[in-house]
Coordinates of C-alpha atoms and ligand atoms in Angstrom, one line a residue:
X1 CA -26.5 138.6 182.6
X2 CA -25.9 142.0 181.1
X3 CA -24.4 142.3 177.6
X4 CA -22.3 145.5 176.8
X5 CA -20.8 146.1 173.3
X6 CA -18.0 147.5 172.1
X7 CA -17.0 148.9 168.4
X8 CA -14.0 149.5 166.2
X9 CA -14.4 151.6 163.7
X10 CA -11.4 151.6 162.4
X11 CA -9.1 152.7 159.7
X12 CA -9.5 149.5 157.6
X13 CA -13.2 147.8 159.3
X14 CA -15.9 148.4 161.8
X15 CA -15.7 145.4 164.4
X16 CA -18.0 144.8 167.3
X17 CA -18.0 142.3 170.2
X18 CA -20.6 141.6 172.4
X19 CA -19.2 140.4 175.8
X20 CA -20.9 139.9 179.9
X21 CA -20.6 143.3 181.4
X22 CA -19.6 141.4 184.7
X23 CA -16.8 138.7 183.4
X24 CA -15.7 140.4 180.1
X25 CA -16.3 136.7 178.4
X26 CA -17.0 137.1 174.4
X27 CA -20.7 136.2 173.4
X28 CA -20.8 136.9 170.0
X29 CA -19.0 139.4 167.2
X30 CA -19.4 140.9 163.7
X31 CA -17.4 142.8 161.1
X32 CA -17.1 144.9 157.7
X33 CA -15.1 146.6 155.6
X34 CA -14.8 150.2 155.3
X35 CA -13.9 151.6 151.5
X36 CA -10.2 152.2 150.9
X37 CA -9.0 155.9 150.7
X38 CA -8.0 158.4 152.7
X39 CA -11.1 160.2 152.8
X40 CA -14.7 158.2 153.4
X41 CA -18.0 159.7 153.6
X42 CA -19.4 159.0 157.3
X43 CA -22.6 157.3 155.7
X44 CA -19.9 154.3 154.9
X45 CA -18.6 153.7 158.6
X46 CA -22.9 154.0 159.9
X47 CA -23.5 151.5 156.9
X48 CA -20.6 149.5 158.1
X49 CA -21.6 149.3 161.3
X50 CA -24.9 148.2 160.8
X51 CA -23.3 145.0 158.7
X52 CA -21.0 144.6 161.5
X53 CA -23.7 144.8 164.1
X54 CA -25.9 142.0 162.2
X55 CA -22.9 139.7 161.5
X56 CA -23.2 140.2 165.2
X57 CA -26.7 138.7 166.0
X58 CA -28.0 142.3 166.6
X59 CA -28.0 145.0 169.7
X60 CA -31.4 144.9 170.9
X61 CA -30.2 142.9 174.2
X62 CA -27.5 145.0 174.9
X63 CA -27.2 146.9 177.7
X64 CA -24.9 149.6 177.1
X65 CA -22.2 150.6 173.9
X66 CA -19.3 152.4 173.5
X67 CA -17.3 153.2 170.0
X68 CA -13.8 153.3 170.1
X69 CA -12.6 155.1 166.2
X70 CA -9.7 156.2 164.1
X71 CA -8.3 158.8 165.9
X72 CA -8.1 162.6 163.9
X73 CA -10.8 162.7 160.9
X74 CA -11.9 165.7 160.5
X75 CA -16.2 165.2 160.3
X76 CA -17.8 168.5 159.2
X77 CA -22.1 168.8 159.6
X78 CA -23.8 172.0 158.6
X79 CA -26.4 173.3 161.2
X80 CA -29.2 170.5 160.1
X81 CA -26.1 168.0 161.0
X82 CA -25.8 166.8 157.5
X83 CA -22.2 165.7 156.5
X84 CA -20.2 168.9 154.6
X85 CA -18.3 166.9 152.7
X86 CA -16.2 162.8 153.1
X87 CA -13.8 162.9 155.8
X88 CA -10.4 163.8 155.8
X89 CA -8.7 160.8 157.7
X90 CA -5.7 160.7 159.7
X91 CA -3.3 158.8 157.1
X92 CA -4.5 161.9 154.8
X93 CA -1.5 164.2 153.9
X94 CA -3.1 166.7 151.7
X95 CA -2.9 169.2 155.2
X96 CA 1.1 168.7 155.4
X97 CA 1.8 173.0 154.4
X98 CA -1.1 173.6 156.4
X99 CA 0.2 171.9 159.9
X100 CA 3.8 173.8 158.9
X101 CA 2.1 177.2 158.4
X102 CA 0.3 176.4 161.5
X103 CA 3.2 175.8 163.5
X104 CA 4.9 179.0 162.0
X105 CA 2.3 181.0 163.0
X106 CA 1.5 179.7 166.9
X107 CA 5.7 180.7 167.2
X108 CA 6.8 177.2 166.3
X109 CA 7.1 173.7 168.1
X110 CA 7.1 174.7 171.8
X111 CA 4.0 177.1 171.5
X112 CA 2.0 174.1 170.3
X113 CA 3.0 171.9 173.1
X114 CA 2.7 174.4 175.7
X115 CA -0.8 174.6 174.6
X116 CA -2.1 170.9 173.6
X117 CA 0.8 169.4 174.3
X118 CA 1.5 168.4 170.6
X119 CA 3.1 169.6 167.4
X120 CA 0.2 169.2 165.0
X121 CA 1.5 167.1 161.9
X122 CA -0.8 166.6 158.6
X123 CA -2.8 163.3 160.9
X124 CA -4.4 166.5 163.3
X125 CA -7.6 167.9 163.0
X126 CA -6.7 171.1 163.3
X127 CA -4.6 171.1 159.9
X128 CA -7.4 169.6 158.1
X129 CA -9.5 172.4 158.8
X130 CA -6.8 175.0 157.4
X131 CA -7.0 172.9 154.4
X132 CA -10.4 173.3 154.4
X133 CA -10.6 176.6 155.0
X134 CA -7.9 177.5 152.2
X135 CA -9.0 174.8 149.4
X136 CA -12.9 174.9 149.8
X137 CA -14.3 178.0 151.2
X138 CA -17.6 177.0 149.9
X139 CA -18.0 174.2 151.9
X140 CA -16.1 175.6 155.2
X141 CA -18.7 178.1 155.2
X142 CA -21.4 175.7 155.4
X143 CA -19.6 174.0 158.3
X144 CA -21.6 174.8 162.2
X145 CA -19.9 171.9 163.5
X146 CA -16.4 169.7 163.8
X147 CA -16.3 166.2 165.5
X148 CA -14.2 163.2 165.2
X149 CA -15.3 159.6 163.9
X150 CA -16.0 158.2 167.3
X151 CA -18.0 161.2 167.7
X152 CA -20.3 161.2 164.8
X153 CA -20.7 157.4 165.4
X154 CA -21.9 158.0 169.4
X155 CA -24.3 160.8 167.9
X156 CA -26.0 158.3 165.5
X157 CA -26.2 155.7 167.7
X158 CA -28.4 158.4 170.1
X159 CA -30.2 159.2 166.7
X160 CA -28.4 162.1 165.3
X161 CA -30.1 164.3 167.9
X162 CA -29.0 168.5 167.3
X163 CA -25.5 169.0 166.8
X164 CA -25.1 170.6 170.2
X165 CA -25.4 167.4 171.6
X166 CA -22.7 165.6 170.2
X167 CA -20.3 164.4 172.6
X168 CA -16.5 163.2 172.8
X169 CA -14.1 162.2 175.2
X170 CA -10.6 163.4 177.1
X171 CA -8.7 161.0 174.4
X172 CA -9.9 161.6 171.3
X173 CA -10.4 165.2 171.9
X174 CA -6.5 165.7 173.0
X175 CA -6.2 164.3 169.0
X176 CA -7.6 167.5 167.6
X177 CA -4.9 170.0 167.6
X178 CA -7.4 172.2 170.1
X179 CA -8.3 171.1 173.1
X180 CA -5.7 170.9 176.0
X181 CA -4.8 167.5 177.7
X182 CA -3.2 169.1 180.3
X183 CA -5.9 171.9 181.1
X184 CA -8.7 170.1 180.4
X185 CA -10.0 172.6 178.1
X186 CA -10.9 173.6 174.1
X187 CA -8.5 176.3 173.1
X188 CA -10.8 177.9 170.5
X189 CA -8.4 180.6 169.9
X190 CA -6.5 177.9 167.9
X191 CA -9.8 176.5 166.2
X192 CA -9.8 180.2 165.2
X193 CA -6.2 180.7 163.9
X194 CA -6.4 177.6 161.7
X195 CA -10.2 177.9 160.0
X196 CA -11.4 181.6 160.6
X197 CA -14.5 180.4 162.8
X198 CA -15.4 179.3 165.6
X199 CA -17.8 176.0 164.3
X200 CA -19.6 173.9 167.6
X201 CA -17.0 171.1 169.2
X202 CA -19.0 167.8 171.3
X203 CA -18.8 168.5 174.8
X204 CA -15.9 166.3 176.3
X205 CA -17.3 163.9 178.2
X206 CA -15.4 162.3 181.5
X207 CA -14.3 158.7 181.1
X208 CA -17.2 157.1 182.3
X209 CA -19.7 159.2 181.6
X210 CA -23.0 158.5 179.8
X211 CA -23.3 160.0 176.2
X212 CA -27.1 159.5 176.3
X213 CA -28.9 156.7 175.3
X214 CA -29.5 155.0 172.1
X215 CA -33.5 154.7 171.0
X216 CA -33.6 151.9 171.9
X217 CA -32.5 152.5 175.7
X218 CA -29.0 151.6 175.7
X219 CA -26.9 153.2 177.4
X220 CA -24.0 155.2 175.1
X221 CA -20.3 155.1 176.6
X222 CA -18.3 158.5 175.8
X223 CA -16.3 156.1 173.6
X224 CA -12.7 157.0 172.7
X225 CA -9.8 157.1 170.3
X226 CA -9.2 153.3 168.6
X227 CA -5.1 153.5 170.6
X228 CA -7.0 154.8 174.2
X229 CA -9.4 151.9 173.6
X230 CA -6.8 149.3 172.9
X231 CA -5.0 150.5 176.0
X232 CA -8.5 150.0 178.0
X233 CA -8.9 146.8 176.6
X234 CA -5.1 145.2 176.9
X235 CA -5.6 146.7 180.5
X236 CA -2.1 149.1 180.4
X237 CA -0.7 150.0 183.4
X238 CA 1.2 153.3 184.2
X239 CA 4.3 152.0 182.6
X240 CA 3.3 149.3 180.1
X241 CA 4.4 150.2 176.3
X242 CA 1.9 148.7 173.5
X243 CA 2.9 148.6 170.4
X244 CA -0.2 148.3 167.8
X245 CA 0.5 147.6 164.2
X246 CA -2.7 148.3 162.4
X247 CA -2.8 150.3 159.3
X248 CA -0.9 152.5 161.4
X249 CA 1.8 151.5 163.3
X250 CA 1.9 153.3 167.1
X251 CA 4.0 153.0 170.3
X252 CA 2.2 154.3 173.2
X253 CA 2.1 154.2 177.3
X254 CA 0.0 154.8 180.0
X255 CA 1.0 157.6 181.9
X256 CA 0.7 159.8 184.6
X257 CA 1.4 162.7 183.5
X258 CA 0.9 164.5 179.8
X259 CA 3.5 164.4 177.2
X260 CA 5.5 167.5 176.1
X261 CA 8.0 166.7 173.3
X262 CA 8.5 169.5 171.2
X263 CA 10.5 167.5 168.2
X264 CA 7.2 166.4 167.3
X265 CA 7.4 163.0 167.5
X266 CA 5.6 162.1 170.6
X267 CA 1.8 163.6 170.8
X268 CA 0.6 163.9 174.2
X269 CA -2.5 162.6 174.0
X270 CA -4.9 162.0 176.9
X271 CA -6.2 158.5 177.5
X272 CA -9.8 157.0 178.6
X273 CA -9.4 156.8 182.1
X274 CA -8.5 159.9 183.2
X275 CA -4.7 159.8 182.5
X276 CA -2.3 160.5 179.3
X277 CA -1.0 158.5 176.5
X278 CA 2.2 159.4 175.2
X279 CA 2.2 158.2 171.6
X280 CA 4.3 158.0 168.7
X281 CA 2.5 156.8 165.3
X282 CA 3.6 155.8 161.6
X283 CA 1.9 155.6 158.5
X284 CA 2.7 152.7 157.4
X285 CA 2.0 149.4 159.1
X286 CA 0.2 145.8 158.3
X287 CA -0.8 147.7 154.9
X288 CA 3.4 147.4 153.9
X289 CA 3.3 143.4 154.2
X290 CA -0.3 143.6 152.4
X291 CA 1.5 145.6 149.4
X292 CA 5.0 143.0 149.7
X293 CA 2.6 139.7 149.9
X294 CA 0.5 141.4 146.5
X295 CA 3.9 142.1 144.8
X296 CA 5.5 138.5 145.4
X297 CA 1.6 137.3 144.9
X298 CA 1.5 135.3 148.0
X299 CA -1.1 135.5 150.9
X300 CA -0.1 136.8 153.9
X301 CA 0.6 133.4 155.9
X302 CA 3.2 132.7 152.9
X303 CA 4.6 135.6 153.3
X304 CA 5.3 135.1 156.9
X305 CA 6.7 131.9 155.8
X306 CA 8.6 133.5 153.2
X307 CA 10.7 136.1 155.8
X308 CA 11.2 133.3 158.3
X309 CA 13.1 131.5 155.4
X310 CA 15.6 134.4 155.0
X311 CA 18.4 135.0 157.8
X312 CA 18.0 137.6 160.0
X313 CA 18.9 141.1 158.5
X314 CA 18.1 139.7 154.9
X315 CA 22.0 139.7 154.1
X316 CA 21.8 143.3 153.7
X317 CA 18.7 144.0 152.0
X318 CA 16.5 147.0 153.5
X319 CA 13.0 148.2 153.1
X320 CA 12.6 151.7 154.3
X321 CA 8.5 151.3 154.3
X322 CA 7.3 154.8 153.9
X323 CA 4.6 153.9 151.1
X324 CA 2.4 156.4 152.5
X325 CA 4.8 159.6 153.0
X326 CA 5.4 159.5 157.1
X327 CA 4.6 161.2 160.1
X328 CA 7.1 159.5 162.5
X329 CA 9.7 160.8 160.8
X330 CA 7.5 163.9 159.6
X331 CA 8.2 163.5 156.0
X332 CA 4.8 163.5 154.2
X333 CA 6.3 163.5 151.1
X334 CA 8.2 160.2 151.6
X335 CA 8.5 157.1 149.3
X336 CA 9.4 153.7 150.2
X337 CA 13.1 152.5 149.0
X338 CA 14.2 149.2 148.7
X339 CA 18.4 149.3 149.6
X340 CA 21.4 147.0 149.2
X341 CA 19.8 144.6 146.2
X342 CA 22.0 141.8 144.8
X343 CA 21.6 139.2 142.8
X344 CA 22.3 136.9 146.1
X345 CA 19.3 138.9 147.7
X346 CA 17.1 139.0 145.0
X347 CA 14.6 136.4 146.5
X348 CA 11.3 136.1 147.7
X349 CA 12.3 135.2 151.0
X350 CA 14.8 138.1 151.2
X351 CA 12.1 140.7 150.4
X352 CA 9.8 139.2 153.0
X353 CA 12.1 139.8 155.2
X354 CA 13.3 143.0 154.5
X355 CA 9.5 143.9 154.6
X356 CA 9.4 142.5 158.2
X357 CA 12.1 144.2 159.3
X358 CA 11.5 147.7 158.2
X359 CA 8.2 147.9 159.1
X360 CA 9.1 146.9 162.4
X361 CA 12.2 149.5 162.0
X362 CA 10.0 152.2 161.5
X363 CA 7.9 151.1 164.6
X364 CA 11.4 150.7 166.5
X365 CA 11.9 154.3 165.6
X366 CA 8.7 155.5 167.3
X367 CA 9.7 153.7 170.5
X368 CA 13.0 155.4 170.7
X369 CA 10.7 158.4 170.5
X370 CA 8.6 157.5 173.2
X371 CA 12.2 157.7 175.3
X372 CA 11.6 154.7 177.6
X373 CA 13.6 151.6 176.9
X374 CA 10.9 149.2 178.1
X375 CA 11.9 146.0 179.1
X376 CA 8.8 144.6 177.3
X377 CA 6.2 145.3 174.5
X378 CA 2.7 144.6 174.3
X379 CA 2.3 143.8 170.6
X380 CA -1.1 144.1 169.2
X381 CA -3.3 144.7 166.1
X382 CA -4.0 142.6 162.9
X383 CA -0.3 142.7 161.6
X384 CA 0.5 140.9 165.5
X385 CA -1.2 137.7 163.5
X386 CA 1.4 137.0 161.3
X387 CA 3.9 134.5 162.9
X388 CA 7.4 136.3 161.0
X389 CA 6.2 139.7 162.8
X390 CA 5.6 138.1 166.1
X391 CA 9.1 136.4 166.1
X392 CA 11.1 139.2 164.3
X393 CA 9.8 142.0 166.8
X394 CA 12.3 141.0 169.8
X395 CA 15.4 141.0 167.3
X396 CA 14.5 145.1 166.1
X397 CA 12.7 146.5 169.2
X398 CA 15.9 144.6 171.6
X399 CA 13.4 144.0 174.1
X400 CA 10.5 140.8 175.4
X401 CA 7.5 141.1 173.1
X402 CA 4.2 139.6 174.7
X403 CA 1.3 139.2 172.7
X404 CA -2.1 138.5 173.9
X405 CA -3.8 136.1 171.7
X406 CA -5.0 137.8 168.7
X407 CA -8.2 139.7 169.4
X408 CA -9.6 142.8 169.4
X409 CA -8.9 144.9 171.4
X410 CA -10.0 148.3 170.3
X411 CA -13.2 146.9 170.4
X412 CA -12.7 145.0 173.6
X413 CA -11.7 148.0 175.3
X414 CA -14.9 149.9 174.3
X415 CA -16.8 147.1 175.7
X416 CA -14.9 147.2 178.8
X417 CA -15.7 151.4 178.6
X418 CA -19.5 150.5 178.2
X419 CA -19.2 147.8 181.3
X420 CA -18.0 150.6 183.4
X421 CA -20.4 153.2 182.6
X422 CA -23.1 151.1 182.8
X423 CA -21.6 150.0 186.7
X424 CA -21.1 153.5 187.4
X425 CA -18.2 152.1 189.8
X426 CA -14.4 154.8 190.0
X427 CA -12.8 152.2 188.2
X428 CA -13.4 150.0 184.9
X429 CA -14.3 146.5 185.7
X430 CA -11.3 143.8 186.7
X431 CA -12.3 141.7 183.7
X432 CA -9.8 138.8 183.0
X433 CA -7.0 139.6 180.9
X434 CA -5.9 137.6 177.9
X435 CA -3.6 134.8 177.3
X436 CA -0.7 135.6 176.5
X437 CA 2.7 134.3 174.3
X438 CA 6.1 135.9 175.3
X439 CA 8.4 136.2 172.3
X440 CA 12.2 136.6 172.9
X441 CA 15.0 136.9 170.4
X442 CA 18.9 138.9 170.2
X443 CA 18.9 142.3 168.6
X444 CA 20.0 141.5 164.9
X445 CA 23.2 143.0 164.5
X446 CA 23.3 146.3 162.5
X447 CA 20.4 145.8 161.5
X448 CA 18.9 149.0 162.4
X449 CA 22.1 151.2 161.8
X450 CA 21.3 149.6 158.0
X451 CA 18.0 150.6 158.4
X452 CA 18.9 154.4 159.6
X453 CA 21.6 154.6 156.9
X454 CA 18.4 153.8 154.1
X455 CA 16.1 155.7 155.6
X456 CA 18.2 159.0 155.6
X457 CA 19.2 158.6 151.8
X458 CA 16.2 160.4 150.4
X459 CA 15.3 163.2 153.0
X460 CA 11.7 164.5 151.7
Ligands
ADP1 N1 -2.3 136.8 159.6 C1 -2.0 138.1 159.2 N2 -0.7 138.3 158.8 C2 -0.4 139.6 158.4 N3 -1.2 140.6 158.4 C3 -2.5 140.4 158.9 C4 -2.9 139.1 159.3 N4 -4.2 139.3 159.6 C5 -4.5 140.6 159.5 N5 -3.5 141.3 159.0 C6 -3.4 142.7 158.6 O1 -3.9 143.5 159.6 C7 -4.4 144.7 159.0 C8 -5.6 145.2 159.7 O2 -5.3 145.3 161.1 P1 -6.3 146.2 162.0 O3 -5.6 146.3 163.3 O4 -7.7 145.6 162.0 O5 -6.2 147.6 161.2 P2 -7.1 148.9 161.4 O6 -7.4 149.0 162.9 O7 -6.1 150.0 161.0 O8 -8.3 148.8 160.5 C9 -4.6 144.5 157.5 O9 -3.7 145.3 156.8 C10 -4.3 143.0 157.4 O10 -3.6 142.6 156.3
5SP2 O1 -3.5 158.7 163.8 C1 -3.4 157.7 164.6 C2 -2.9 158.0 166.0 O2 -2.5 159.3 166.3 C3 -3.8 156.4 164.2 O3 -3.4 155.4 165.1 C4 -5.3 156.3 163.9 O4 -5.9 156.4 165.2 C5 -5.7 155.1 163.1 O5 -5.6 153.9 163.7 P1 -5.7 152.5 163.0 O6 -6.9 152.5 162.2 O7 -4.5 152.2 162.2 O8 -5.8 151.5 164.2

């Protein structure tokens, strides 16, 4: 039996499973924390990984890996391949007037799509270099190279080899701001126009391509963004709509063909298997109920029990949940609000509730981005665990909600990457797809015309 692994490093924790590259079953799996913030030193997702990948029983006996990672921070080395500085991660804002300026000066919206098929918000690489570039010119002069977390992680896993050889892939590439999805291609000229220079970019790797090899022989996957990886690994179809509520919340689909949306809202990322992933994303997910169940100063299963107390739509109360500014709307400079408090709706119950709802609300918004009314969500991610989220989705997204029992499945999917690879077969391999609960409910009336009103009373 051949054992493959497959990591998350994600926003919140590095995970790793270790599963049979033929069946896909789960041998064994590890975890750790990353630090809070919006910006982490590297050294802290390597040093998580390592805890992660003892918690795991190890990786000598593995045959092959591949890391699936946050999707956007910007990693700077200087030309020995140390770290410049911590990175900038995607829920960073700081780069907000940088992405507006950039836009301004491509000739707005459409100019960005036609050449990367997104309008770069504050999440996108290439903002975070302006920001560099205009707030420490010390350090952006010491910068001879710009990757992305899964990147950095792939390179130290072959043992931080020059930084010409660091690699990437189509998906997490096509979250930079400078390389074209639909070409195929790094648009340097852009690189240019937002940092002044032209640092090294990895080499973009094809979906099952080898990355190299770790010291210890085994095979490296080209790895991926953690939303491509999750697609891999709930095995999406052309067609299917995932919703993941991490610490971000996003609303994606397998397509075949890239995404052009010049409001902004839908980036048109590539995927890992040689298509495109439309994808809408928010800032504010699973951390909302974390920050509701602190404030009421119960634990997250009470809090689910709390919201399923209250009636639907919370008797009017509504939690617009941008605690983090937002990206979907772009309004970086966004607080949350808490609307239509009485003394009747003044409980714990009703604020779980309204918590619930408006998180899901704001994820409801991104799938009217995506522009597909599906007739069924894939729900997923570590907010999918609380019951109240899994039975209030149907009632705000109006559609089925099927959720595969809780897993993970960035990390699945990079294991199922890393299976493929190491077959060297056109397609990944037909590993066994989840269990799954189907979750059905009525729309909640008004709920999200309450919702809309909120959210457009305080426009920053
Ligand atoms: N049973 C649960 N109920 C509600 N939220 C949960 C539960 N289990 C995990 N979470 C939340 O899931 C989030 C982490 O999800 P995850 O998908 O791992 O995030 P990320 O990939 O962004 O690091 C945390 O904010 C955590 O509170
Ligand atoms: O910025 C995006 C997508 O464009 C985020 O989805 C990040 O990729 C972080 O993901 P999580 O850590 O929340 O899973």
């Amino acid at each position: 039996m051949s054992l493959v692994a497959g990591v998350d490093s994600s926003t919140q924790s590095c995970k790793i499973v270790i599963r049979d590259a033929e069946t896909g079953a789960l041998v064994r799996e590890g975890r750790a924390a990353h630090p809070d913030g919006t910006e982490v030193h590297p050294d802290a997702w390597w040093t998580a990984f390592q805890q992660a990948a003892e918690q795991a029983g190890g990786l000598d006996d593995v045959a092959a890996i591949a890391v699936g990672a946050q999707q956007h921070g910007m990693v700077c080395l200087d030309e020995n391949g140390e770290v410049v500085r911590p990175a900038l991660l995607w829920n960073d804002t700081r780069s907000a007037k940088a992405a507006s300026d950039l836009v301004k000066e491509l000739g707005g919206p459409q100019a960005w799509v036609d050449a990367v098929n997104s309008v770069p918000v504050a999440s996108f690489t290439v903002t975070k270099l302006r920001w560099l570039a205009e707030h420490e010119p010390e350090n952006a002069a010491r910068v001879r190279a710009v990757c992305l977390p899964h990147d950095w992680l792939t390179w130290k896993l072959a043992g931080s080899p020059g930084i010409e050889a660091i690699t990437t892939d189509r998906g997490d590439a096509s979250g930079t701001g400078y390389w074209s999805p639909a070409a195929g291609t790094y648009r340097t000229d852009l690189l240019k126009l937002a940092f002044g220079t032209t640092p090294a970019v990895p080499r973009v790797l094809g979906p099952a391509e080898r990355a190299g090899t770790t010291p210890g022989g085994a095979v490296l996957g080209p790895g991926t963004g953690d939303n491509m990886a999750a697609a891999l690994g709930v095995g999406a179809k052309p067609g299917d709509v995932v919703v993941s509520i991490g610490t971000s919340g996003t609303a994606f689909a397998v397509s075949d063909t890239p995404a052009a949306d010049p409001t902004g809202m839908v980036a048109g990322f590539a995927d890992a298997t040689g298509r495109f992933l439309p994808l809408a994303c928010t800032l504010n997910a699973a951390r909302v109920l974390d920050a509701i169940a602190r404030v009421l100063g119960v634990t997250p299963a009470r809090l689910s029990e709390l919201a399923l107390q209250a009636p639907p739509g919370a008797d009017g109360l509504v939690l617009v949940p941008y605690f983090e500014g937002e990206r979907t709307p772009n309004r970086p400079e966004a607080t949350g609000l808490i609307h239509g408090m009485r003394l009747a709706t003044a409980t714990p119950a009703h604020l779980a509730r309204a918590a619930v709802e408006g998180m899901l609300c704001g994820l409801a918004d991104a799938l009217d981005a995506l522009g597909m009314s599906p007739s069924r969500v894939l729900l997923v991610g570590g907010g999918a665990r609380s019951e109240a989220v899994r039975r209030i989705a149907p009632t705000v997204f109006g559609c089925q909600v099927v959720v595969p029992k809780p897993g993970e499945y960035v990390a699945d999917g990079a294991a199922r990457q890393a299976a493929w690879v190491l077959a060297g077969t056109p397609e990944p391999p037909a590993w066994e797809g989840a269990e799954t609960e189907v979750y059905e409910g009525e729309p909640t009336p008004g709920l999200r015309e309450r919702y809309a009103e909120a959210r457009d009373l305080d426009q920053h």
